[in-house]
CSV table of C-alpha atoms and ligand atoms in Angstrom, one decimal:
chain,number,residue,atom,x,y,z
A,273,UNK,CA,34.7,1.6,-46.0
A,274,UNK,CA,33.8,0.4,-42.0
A,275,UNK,CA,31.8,3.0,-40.4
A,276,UNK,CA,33.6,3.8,-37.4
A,277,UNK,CA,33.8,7.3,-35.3
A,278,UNK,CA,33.4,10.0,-37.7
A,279,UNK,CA,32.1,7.8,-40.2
A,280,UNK,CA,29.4,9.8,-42.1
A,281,UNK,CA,27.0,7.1,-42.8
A,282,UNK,CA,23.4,7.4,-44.9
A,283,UNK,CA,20.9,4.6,-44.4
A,284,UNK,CA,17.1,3.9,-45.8
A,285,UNK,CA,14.8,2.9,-42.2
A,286,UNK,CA,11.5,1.9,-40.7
A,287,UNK,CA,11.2,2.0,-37.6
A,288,UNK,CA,7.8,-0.1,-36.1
A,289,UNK,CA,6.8,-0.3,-32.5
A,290,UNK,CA,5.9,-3.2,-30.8
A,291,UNK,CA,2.8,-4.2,-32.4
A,292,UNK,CA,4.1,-3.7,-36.0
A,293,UNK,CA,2.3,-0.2,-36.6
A,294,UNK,CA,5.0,1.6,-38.5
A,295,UNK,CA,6.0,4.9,-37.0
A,296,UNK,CA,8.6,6.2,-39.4
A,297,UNK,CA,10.1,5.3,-42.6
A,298,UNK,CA,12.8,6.8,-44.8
A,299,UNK,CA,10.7,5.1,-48.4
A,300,UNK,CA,9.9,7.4,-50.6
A,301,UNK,CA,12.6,10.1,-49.0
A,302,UNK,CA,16.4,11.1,-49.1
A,303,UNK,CA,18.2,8.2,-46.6
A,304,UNK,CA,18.6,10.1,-43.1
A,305,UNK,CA,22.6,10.7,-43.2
A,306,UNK,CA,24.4,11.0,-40.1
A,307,UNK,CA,27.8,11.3,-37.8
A,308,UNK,CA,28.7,8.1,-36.0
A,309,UNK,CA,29.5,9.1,-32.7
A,310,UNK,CA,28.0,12.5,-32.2
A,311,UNK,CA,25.1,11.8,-30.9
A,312,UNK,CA,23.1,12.7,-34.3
A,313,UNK,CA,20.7,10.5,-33.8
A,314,UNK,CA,19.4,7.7,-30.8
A,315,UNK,CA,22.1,5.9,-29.0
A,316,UNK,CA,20.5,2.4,-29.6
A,317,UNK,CA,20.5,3.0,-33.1
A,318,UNK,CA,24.0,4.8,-33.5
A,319,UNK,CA,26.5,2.0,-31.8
A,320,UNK,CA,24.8,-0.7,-34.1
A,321,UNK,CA,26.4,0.9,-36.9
A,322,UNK,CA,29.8,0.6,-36.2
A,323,UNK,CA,31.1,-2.4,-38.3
A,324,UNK,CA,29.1,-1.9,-41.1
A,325,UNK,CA,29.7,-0.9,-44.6
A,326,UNK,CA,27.4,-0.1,-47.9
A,327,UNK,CA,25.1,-2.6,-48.3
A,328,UNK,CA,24.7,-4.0,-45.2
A,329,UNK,CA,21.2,-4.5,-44.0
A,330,UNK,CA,19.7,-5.4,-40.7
A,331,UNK,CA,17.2,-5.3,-37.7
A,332,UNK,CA,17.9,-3.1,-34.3
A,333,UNK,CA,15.3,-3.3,-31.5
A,334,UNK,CA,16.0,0.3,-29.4
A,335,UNK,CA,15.1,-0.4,-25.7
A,336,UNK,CA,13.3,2.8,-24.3
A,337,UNK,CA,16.3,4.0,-22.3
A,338,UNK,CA,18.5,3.7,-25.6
A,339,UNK,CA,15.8,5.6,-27.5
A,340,UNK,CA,13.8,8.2,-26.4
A,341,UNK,CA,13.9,7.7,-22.6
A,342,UNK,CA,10.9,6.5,-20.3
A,343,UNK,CA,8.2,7.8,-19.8
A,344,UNK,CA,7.6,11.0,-17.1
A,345,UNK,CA,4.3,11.4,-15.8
A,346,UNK,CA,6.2,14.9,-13.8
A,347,UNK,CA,6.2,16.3,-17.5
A,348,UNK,CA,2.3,16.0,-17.8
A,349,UNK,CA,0.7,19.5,-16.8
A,350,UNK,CA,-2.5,21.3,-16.7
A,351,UNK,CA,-3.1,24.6,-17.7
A,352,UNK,CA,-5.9,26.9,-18.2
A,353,UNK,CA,-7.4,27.0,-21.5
A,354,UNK,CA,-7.6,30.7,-21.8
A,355,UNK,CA,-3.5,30.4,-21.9
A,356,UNK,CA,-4.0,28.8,-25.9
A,357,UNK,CA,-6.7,31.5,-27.0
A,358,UNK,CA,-4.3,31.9,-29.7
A,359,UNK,CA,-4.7,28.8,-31.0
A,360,UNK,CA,-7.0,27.8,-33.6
A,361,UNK,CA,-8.5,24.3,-33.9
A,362,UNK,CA,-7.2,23.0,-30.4
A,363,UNK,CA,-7.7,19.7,-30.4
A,364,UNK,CA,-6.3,16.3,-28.8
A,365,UNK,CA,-3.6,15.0,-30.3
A,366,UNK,CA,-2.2,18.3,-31.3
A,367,UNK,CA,1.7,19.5,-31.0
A,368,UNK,CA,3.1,22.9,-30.1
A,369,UNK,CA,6.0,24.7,-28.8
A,370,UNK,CA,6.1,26.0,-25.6
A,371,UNK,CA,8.4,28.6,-24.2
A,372,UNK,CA,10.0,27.8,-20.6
A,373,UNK,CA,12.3,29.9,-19.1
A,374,UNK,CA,15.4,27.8,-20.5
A,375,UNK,CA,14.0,27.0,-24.1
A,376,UNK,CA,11.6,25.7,-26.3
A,377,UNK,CA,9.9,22.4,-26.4
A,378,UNK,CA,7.2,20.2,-28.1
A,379,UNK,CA,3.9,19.2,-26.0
A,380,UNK,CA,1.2,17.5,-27.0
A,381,UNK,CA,-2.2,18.3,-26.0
A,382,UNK,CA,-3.8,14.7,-24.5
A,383,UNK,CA,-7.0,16.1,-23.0
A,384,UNK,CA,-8.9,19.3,-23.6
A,385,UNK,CA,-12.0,20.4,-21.0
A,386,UNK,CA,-13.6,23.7,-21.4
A,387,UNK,CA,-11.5,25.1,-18.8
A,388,UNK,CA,-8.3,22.9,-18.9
A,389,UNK,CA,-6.2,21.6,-21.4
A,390,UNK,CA,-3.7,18.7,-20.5
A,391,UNK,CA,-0.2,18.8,-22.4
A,392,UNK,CA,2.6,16.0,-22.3
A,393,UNK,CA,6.2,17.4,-22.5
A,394,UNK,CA,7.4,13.4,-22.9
A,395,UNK,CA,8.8,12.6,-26.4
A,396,UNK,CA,5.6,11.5,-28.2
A,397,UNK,CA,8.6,8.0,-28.5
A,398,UNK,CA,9.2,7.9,-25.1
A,399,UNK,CA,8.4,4.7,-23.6
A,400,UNK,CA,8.2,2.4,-26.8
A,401,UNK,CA,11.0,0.1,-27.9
A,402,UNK,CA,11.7,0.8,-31.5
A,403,UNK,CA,11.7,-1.9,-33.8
A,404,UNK,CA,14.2,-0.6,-36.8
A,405,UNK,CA,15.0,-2.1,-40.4
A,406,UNK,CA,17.8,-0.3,-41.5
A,407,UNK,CA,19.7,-0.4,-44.8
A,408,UNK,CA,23.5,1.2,-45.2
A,409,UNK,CA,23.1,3.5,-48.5
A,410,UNK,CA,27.1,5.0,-48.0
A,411,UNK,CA,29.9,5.3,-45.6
A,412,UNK,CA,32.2,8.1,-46.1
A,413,UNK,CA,34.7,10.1,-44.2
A,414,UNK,CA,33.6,13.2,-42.9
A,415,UNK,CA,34.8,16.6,-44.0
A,416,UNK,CA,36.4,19.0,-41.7
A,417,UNK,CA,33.2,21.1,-42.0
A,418,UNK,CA,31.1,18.4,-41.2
A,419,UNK,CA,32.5,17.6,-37.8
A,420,UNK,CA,33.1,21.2,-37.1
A,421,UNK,CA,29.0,21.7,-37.6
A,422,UNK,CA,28.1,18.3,-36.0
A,423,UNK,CA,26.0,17.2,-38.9
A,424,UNK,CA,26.4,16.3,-42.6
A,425,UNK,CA,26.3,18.1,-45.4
A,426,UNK,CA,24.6,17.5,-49.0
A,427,UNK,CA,22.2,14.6,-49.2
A,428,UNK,CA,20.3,13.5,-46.7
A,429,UNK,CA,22.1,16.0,-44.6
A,430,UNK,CA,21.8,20.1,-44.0
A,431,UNK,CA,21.9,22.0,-47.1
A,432,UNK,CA,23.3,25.7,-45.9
B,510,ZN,ZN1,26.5,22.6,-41.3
């Protein structure tokens, strides 16, 4: 089977920056398993999939505005320490949920004073290009289900 739209497709991946460090691999794991076409996972990475079928294996460099967006220097705040009392161990480098008025997202703490700590709201990915080496484990249709939820069931997918 082509993957096309709808395709449910399940890969093995590393994905390395620029410089070769590896940030992610799939080795060792479940392949990721995803929708074609619903936006499951990075844009860059989705369309190169269309054409291929079990077995294929290839390279896809992910530009950042394909990936994870630039970067935002607006989303970089400073906020008084005494606002993460509840947090043990605070230290740089560190990721927590924040509550804003709309929803929840993931910060990273990048400086810490006695007074102030600094978080970045950017995706810890924004700004890099992506450097994946994919492999196709399965194409398959999706079920009904499946593109009713918007994600796949079974291996590599939810299991609910
Ligand atoms: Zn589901």
């Amino acid at each position: 089977m082509i993957a096309a739209q709808n395709s449910v497709v399940l890969m093995d991946y590393t994905v390395k920056d620029d410089e070769g460090n590896m940030i992610d691999t799939s080795a060792g794991q479940e392949p990721l398993a995803f929708i074609l076409g619903m936006g499951n996972i990075i844009p860059g990475l989705e369309k190169a999939f269309v054409g291929k079928q079990k077995g294929d294996a290839f390279v896809v460099r992910v530009k950042p505005e394909d990936g994870y967006g630039e970067r935002d220097d607006s989303l970089i705040e400073i906020v008084p320490r005494a606002q993460f009392s509840g947090i043990k161990d605070l230290r740089v480098g560190m990721q927590l949920q924040a509550q804003t008025d709309e929803d929840m997202m993931v910060v990273t703490v990048v400086k810490l004073t006695d007074k102030e700590v600094t978080v970045d709201a950017n995706h810890p990915l924004a700004g890099k290009i992506l450097n994946f080496d994919v492999k196709v484990v399965e194409v398959r249709g999706a079920t009904s289900e499946e593109l009713n939820h918007g994600h796949v069931h079974g291996l590599g997918g939810h299991n609910h």
